Coordinates of C-alpha atoms and ligand atoms in Angstrom, one line a residue:
X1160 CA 54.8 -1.0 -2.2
X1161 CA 51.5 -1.4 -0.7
X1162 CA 50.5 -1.7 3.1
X1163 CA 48.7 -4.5 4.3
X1164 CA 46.7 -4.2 7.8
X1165 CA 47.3 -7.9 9.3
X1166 CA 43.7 -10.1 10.0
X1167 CA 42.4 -9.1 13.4
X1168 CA 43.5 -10.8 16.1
X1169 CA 39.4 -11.7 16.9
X1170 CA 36.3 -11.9 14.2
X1171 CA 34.9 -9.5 17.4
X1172 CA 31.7 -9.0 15.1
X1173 CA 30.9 -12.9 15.1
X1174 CA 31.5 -12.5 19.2
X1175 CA 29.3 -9.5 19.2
X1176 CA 26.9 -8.9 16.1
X1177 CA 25.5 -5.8 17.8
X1178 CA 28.7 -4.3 16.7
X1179 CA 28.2 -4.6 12.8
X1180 CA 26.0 -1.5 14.0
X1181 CA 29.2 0.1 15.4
X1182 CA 31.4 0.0 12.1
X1183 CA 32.8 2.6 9.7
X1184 CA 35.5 2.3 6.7
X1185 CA 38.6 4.3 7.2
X1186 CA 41.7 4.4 5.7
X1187 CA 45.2 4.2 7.0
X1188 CA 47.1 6.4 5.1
X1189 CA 50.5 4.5 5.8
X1190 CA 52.8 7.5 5.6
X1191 CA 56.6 6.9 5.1
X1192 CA 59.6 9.0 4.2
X1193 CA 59.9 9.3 0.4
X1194 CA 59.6 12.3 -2.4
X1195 CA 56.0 12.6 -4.1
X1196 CA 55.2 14.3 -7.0
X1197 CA 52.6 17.2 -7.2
X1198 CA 50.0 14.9 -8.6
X1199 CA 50.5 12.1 -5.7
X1200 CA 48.8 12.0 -2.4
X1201 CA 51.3 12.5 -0.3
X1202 CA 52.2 14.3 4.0
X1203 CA 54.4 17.5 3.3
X1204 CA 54.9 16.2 -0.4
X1205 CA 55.2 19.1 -3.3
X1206 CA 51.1 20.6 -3.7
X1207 CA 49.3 20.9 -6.4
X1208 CA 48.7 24.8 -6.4
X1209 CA 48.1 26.9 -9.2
X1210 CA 50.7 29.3 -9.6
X1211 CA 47.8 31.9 -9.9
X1212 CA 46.7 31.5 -6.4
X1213 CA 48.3 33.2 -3.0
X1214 CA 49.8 30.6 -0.9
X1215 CA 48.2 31.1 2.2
X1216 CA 49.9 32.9 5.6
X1217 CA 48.9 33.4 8.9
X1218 CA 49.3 37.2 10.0
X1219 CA 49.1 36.3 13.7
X1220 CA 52.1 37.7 15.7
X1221 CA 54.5 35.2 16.9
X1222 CA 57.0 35.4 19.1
X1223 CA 59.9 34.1 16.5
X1224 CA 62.7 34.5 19.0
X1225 CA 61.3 31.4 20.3
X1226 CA 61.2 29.4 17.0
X1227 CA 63.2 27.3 15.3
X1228 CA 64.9 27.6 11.7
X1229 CA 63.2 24.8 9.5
X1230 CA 66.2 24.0 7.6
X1231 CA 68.0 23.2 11.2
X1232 CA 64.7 21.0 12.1
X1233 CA 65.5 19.2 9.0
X1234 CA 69.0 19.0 9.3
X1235 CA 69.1 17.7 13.0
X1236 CA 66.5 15.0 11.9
X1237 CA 68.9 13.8 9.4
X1238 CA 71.6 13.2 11.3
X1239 CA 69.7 11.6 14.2
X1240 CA 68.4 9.7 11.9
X1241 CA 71.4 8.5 10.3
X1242 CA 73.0 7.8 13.6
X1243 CA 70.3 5.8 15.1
X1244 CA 70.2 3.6 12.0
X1245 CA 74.0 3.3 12.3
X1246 CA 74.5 3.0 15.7
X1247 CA 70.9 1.7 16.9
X1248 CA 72.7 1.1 20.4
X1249 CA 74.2 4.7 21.3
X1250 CA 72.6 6.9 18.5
X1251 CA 75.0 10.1 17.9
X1252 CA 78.2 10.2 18.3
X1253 CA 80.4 13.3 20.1
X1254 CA 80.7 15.5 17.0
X1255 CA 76.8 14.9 15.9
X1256 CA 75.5 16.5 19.7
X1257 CA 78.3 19.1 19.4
X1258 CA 76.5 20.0 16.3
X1259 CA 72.7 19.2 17.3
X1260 CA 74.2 21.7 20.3
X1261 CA 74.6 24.4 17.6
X1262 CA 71.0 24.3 16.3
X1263 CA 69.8 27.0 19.3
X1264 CA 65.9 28.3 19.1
X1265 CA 65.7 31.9 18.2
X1266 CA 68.9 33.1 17.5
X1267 CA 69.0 32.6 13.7
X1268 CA 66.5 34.6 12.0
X1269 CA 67.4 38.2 13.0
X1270 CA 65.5 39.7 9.6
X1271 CA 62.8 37.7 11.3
X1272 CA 60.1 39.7 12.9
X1273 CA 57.3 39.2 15.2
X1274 CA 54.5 40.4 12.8
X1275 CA 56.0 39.1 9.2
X1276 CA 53.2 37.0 8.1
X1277 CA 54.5 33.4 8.2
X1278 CA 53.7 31.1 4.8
X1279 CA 51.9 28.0 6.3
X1280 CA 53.5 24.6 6.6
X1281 CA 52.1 22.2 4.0
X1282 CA 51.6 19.3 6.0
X1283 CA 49.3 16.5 3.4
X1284 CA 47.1 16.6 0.3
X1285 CA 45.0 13.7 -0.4
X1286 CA 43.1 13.1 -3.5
X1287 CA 40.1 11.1 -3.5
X1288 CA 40.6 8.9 -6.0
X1289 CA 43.5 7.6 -4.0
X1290 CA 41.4 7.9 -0.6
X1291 CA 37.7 6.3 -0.3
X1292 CA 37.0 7.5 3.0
X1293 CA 37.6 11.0 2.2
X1294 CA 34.4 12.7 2.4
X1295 CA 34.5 16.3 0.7
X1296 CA 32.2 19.1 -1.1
X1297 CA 30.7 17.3 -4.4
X1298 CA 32.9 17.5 -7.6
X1299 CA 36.3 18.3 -5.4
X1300 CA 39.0 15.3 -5.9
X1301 CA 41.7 17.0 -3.6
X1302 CA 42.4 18.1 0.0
X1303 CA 45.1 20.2 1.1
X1304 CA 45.7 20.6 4.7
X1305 CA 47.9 23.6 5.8
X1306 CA 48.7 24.8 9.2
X1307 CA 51.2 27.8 11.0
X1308 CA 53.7 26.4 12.4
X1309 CA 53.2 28.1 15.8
X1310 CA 50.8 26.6 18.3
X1311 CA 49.5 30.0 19.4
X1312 CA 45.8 30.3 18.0
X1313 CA 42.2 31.1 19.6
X1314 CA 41.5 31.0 22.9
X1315 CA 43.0 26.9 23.7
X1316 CA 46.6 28.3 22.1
X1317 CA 46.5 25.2 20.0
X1318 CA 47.4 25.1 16.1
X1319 CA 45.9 26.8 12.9
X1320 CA 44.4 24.0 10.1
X1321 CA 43.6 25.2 7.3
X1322 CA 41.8 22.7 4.8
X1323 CA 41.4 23.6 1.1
X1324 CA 39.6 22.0 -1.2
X1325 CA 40.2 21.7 -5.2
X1326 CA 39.1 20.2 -8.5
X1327 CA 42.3 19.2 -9.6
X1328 CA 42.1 19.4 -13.4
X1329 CA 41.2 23.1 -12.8
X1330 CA 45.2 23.5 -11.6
X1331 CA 47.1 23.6 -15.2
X1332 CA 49.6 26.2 -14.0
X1333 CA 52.0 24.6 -11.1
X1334 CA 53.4 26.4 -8.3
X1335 CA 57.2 25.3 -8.5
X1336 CA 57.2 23.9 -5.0
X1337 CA 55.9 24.8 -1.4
X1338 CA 56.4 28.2 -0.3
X1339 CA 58.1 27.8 3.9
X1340 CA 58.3 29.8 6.6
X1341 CA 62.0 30.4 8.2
X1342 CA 61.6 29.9 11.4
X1343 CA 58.7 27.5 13.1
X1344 CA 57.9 27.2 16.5
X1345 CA 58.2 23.9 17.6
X1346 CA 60.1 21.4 15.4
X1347 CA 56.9 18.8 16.7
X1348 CA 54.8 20.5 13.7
X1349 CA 57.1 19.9 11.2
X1350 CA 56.1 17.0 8.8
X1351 CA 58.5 15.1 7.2
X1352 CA 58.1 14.9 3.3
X1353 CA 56.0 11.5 3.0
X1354 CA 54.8 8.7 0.0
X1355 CA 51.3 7.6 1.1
X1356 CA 50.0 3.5 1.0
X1357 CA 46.5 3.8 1.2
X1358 CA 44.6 1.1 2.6
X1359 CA 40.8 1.0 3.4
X1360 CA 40.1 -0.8 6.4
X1361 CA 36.6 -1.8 8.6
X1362 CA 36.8 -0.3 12.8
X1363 CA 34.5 0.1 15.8
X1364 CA 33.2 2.7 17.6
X1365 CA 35.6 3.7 20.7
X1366 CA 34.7 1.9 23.5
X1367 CA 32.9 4.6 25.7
X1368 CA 30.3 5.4 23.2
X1369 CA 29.1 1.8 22.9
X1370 CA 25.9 0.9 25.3
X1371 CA 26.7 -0.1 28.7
X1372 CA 25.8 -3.7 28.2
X1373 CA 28.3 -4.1 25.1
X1374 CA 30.7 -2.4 26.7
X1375 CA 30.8 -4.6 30.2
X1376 CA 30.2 -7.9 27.3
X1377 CA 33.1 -7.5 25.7
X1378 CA 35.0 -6.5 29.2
X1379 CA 33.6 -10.2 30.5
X1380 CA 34.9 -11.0 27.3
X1381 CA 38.4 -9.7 27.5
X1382 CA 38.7 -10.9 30.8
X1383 CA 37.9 -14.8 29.6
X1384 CA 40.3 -14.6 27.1
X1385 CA 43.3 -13.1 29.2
X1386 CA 42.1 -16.3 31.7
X1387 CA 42.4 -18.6 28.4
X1388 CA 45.7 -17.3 27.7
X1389 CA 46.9 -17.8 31.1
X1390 CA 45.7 -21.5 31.2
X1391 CA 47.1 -22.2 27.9
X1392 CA 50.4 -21.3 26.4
X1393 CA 48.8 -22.1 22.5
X1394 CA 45.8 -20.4 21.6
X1395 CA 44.6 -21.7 18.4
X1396 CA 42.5 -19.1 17.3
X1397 CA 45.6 -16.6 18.0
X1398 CA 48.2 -17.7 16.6
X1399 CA 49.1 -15.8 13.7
X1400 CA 49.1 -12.6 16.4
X1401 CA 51.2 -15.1 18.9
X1402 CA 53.4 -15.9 15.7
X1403 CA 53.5 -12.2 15.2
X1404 CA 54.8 -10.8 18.7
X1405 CA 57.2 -13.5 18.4
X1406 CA 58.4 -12.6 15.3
X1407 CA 58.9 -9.1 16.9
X1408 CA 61.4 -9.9 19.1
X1409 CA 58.9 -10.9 21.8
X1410 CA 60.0 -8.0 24.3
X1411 CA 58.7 -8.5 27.5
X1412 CA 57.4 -4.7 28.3
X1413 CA 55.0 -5.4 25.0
X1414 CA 51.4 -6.4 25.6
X1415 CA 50.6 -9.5 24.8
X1416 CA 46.9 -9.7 25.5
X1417 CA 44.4 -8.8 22.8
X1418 CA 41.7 -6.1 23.7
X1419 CA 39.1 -4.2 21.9
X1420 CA 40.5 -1.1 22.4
X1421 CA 44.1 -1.9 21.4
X1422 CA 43.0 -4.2 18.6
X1423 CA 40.1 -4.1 17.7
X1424 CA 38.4 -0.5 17.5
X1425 CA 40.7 2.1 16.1
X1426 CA 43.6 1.5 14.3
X1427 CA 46.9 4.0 15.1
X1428 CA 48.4 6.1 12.6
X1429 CA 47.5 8.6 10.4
X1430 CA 44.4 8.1 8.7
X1431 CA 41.0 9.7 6.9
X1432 CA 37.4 8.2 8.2
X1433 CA 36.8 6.4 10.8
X1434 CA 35.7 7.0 14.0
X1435 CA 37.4 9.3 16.9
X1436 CA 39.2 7.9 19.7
X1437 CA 38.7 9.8 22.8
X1438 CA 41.1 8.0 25.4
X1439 CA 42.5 11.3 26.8
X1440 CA 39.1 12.8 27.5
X1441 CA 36.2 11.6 27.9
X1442 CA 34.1 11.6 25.1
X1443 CA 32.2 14.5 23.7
X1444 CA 30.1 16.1 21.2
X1445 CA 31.6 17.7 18.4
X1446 CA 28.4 19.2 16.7
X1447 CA 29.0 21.9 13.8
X1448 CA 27.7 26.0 13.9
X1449 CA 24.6 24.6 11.8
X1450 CA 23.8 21.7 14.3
X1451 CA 24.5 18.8 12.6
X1452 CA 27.1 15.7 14.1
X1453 CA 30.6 16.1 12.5
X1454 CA 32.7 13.6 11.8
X1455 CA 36.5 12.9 11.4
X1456 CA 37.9 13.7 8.6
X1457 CA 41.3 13.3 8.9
X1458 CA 43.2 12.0 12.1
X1459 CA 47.2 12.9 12.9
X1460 CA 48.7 10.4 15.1
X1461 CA 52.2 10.9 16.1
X1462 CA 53.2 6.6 15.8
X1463 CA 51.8 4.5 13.6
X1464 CA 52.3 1.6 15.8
X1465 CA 53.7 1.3 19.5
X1466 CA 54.4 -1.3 21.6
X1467 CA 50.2 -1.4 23.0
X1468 CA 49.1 -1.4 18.9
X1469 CA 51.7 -3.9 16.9
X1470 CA 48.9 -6.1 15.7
X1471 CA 48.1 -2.9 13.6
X1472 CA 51.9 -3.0 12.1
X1473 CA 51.2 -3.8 8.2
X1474 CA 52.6 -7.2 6.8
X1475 CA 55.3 -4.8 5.0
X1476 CA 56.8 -3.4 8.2
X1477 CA 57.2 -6.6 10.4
X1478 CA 60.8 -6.8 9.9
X1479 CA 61.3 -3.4 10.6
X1480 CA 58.6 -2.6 13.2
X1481 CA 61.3 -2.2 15.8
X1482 CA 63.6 0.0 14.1
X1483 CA 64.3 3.5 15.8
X1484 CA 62.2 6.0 14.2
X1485 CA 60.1 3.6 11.9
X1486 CA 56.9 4.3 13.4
X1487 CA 57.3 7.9 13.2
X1488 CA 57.6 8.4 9.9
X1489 CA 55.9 12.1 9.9
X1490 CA 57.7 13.7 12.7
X1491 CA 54.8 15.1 13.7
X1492 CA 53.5 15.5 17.3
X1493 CA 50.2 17.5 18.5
X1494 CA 48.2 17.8 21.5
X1495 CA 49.5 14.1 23.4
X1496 CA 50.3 12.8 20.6
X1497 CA 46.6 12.8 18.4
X1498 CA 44.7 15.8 16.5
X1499 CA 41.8 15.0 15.2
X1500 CA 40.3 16.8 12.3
X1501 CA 36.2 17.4 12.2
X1502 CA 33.9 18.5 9.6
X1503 CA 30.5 18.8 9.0
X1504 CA 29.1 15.7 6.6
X1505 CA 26.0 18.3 5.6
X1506 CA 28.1 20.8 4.2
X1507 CA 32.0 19.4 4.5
X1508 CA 32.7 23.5 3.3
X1509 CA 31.2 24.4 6.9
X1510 CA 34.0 25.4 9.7
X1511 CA 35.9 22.1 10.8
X1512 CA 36.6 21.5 14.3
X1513 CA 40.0 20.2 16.1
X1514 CA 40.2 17.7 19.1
X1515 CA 43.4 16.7 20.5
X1516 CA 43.8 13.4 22.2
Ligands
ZN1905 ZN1 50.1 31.4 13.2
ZN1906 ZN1 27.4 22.0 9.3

């Protein structure tokens, strides 16, 4: 099935035509729970890895008594899972906790030491010909992003990404599935195996690197309309967004004013391109060792949708949009919920850069 990123709830280039200077492709990767094959795009999916090559490992100490086995990560998601979709009221019953209780950190993997090398997670590999806005070194089709499953690295603590790039047809001999580590340290960097819907979309600069006069224009802006809405309980212009958060189950705690920064700049979700969102920090430089501006390449958000973005939620998902877990099909959680993934657009081989949000 494909994924279908609803019309905007504002033509906010016809309002503000300085802002067709302010636009970008990216693509929402749409990730949900499913089983690729090696030759698909896919989060956590099977890689396409010749069986030739060393998996890679990071040979960084960890402290492991602190980890987590993967296959209980797995196994608790699961059953959560399947209890939240039975019972979407109570979730888990007695016997599930009494058995999530039984899934302690540390205490599995005695044969487990500090300084075993761990394999690294495969968390998403991406082929171009699936992916537009995937901008790599000339002649490679395929990205493969790896990280350790510890945040412990460098200076900030944060997490090791490693991105590898490949000319697929070069891969004839198949590794028969992802080498794993044992034991991870938090269960939050632990993708769940995902199919992938990409869909190429057109978004804005964030808000805070736009000039000062745009930016207080399309405040005004915001403003007028939130005054419209008020005044007028049907706004024609806005109705298939009003149709929509009714449609939803029109919960009162959801926001139902449209703004650029909810709605029209950045979308949420996983996705390649694009610009960066900075709403944590302020915004800031992220210039490569050999000076040049780098870009995002990839972005890991922990929802696709929440309750401040559901005019992002594809056509497909409406029905859904509000079931537990559906918009967080990857499992995945970094920094406050964002990681953003830079590389160099000179020389996309050059050192890549993380931001979390
Ligand atoms: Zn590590
Ligand atoms: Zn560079």
């Amino acid at each position: 099935m494909t994924r279908t990123t609803p019309e905007r709830p504002a033509d906010i280039e016809a309002q503000f035509p300085e802002l067709s200077q302010n636009r970008r492709t990216s693509t929402r990767l749409h990730p949900r729970q499913g089983s690729p094959t090696p030759h698909e795009s896919s989060v956590a999916g099977p890689f396409l890895w010749p069986a030739s090559e060393p998996w890679p490992m990071c040979t960084a100490p960890h402290s492991k008594g602190t980890g987590h086995l993967l296959a209980d990560v797995r196994r608790e998601r699961r059953i959560l899972d399947a209890a939240w979709r039975r019972d979407p009221q109570n979730g888990p019953s007695e016997t599930e906790l009494e058995t999530l209780a039984g899934f302690k950190a540390g205490v599995h993997a005695p044969n487990v030491s500090d300084g075993d090398p761990i394999p690294l997670l495969a968390v998403a590999q991406l082929f171009t010909r699936d992916i537009q806005d995937l901008a790599g070194p000339e002649g490679y089709d395929l990205l493969q992003v790896l990280w350790c499953p510890f945040e412990a690295h460098g200076p900030d603590h944060t997490i090791d990404v490693v991105l590898k790039w490949r000319r697929s047809t070069n891969v004839t001999d198949t590794l028969p599935g992802n080498p794993e580590p044992v034991v991870v340290g938090r269960k939050e960097c632990v993708p769940n195996t995902c199919v992938l819907h990409p869909e190429r979309i057109v978004e804005h600069e964030y808000a805070g690197l736009l000039s000062e006069e745009l930016q207080e224009s399309i405040e005004l802006w915001e403003e007028e309309l939130l005054d419209a809405e008020e005044d007028s309980a049907s706004v024609g212009s806005y109705s298939s967004y009003a149709e929509y958060e009714a449609a939803a189950g029109g919960e009162t705690s959801e926001r139902d004013e449209v703004t650029y920064q909810h709605d029209l700049s950045i979308p949420p979700g996983w996705k390649t391109g694009g610009f960066a969102s900075w709403h944590l920090t302020d915004p800031a430089p992220v210039t490569c060792s050999c000076g040049t501006a780098m870009r995002p390449l990839l972005t890991i958000h922990d929802r696709e949708w929440d309750n401040g973005t559901l005019s992002w939620v594809p056509l497909e998902d409406r029905d859904t949009a509000h079931t537990p877990g559906a918009n967080v099909p990857t499992g995945v959680y970094l920094g406050r919920g964002l990681m953003q993934i830079f590389t160099c657009p000179t020389d996309p081989t050059h050192p890549h850069r993380l931001n979390f949000q």
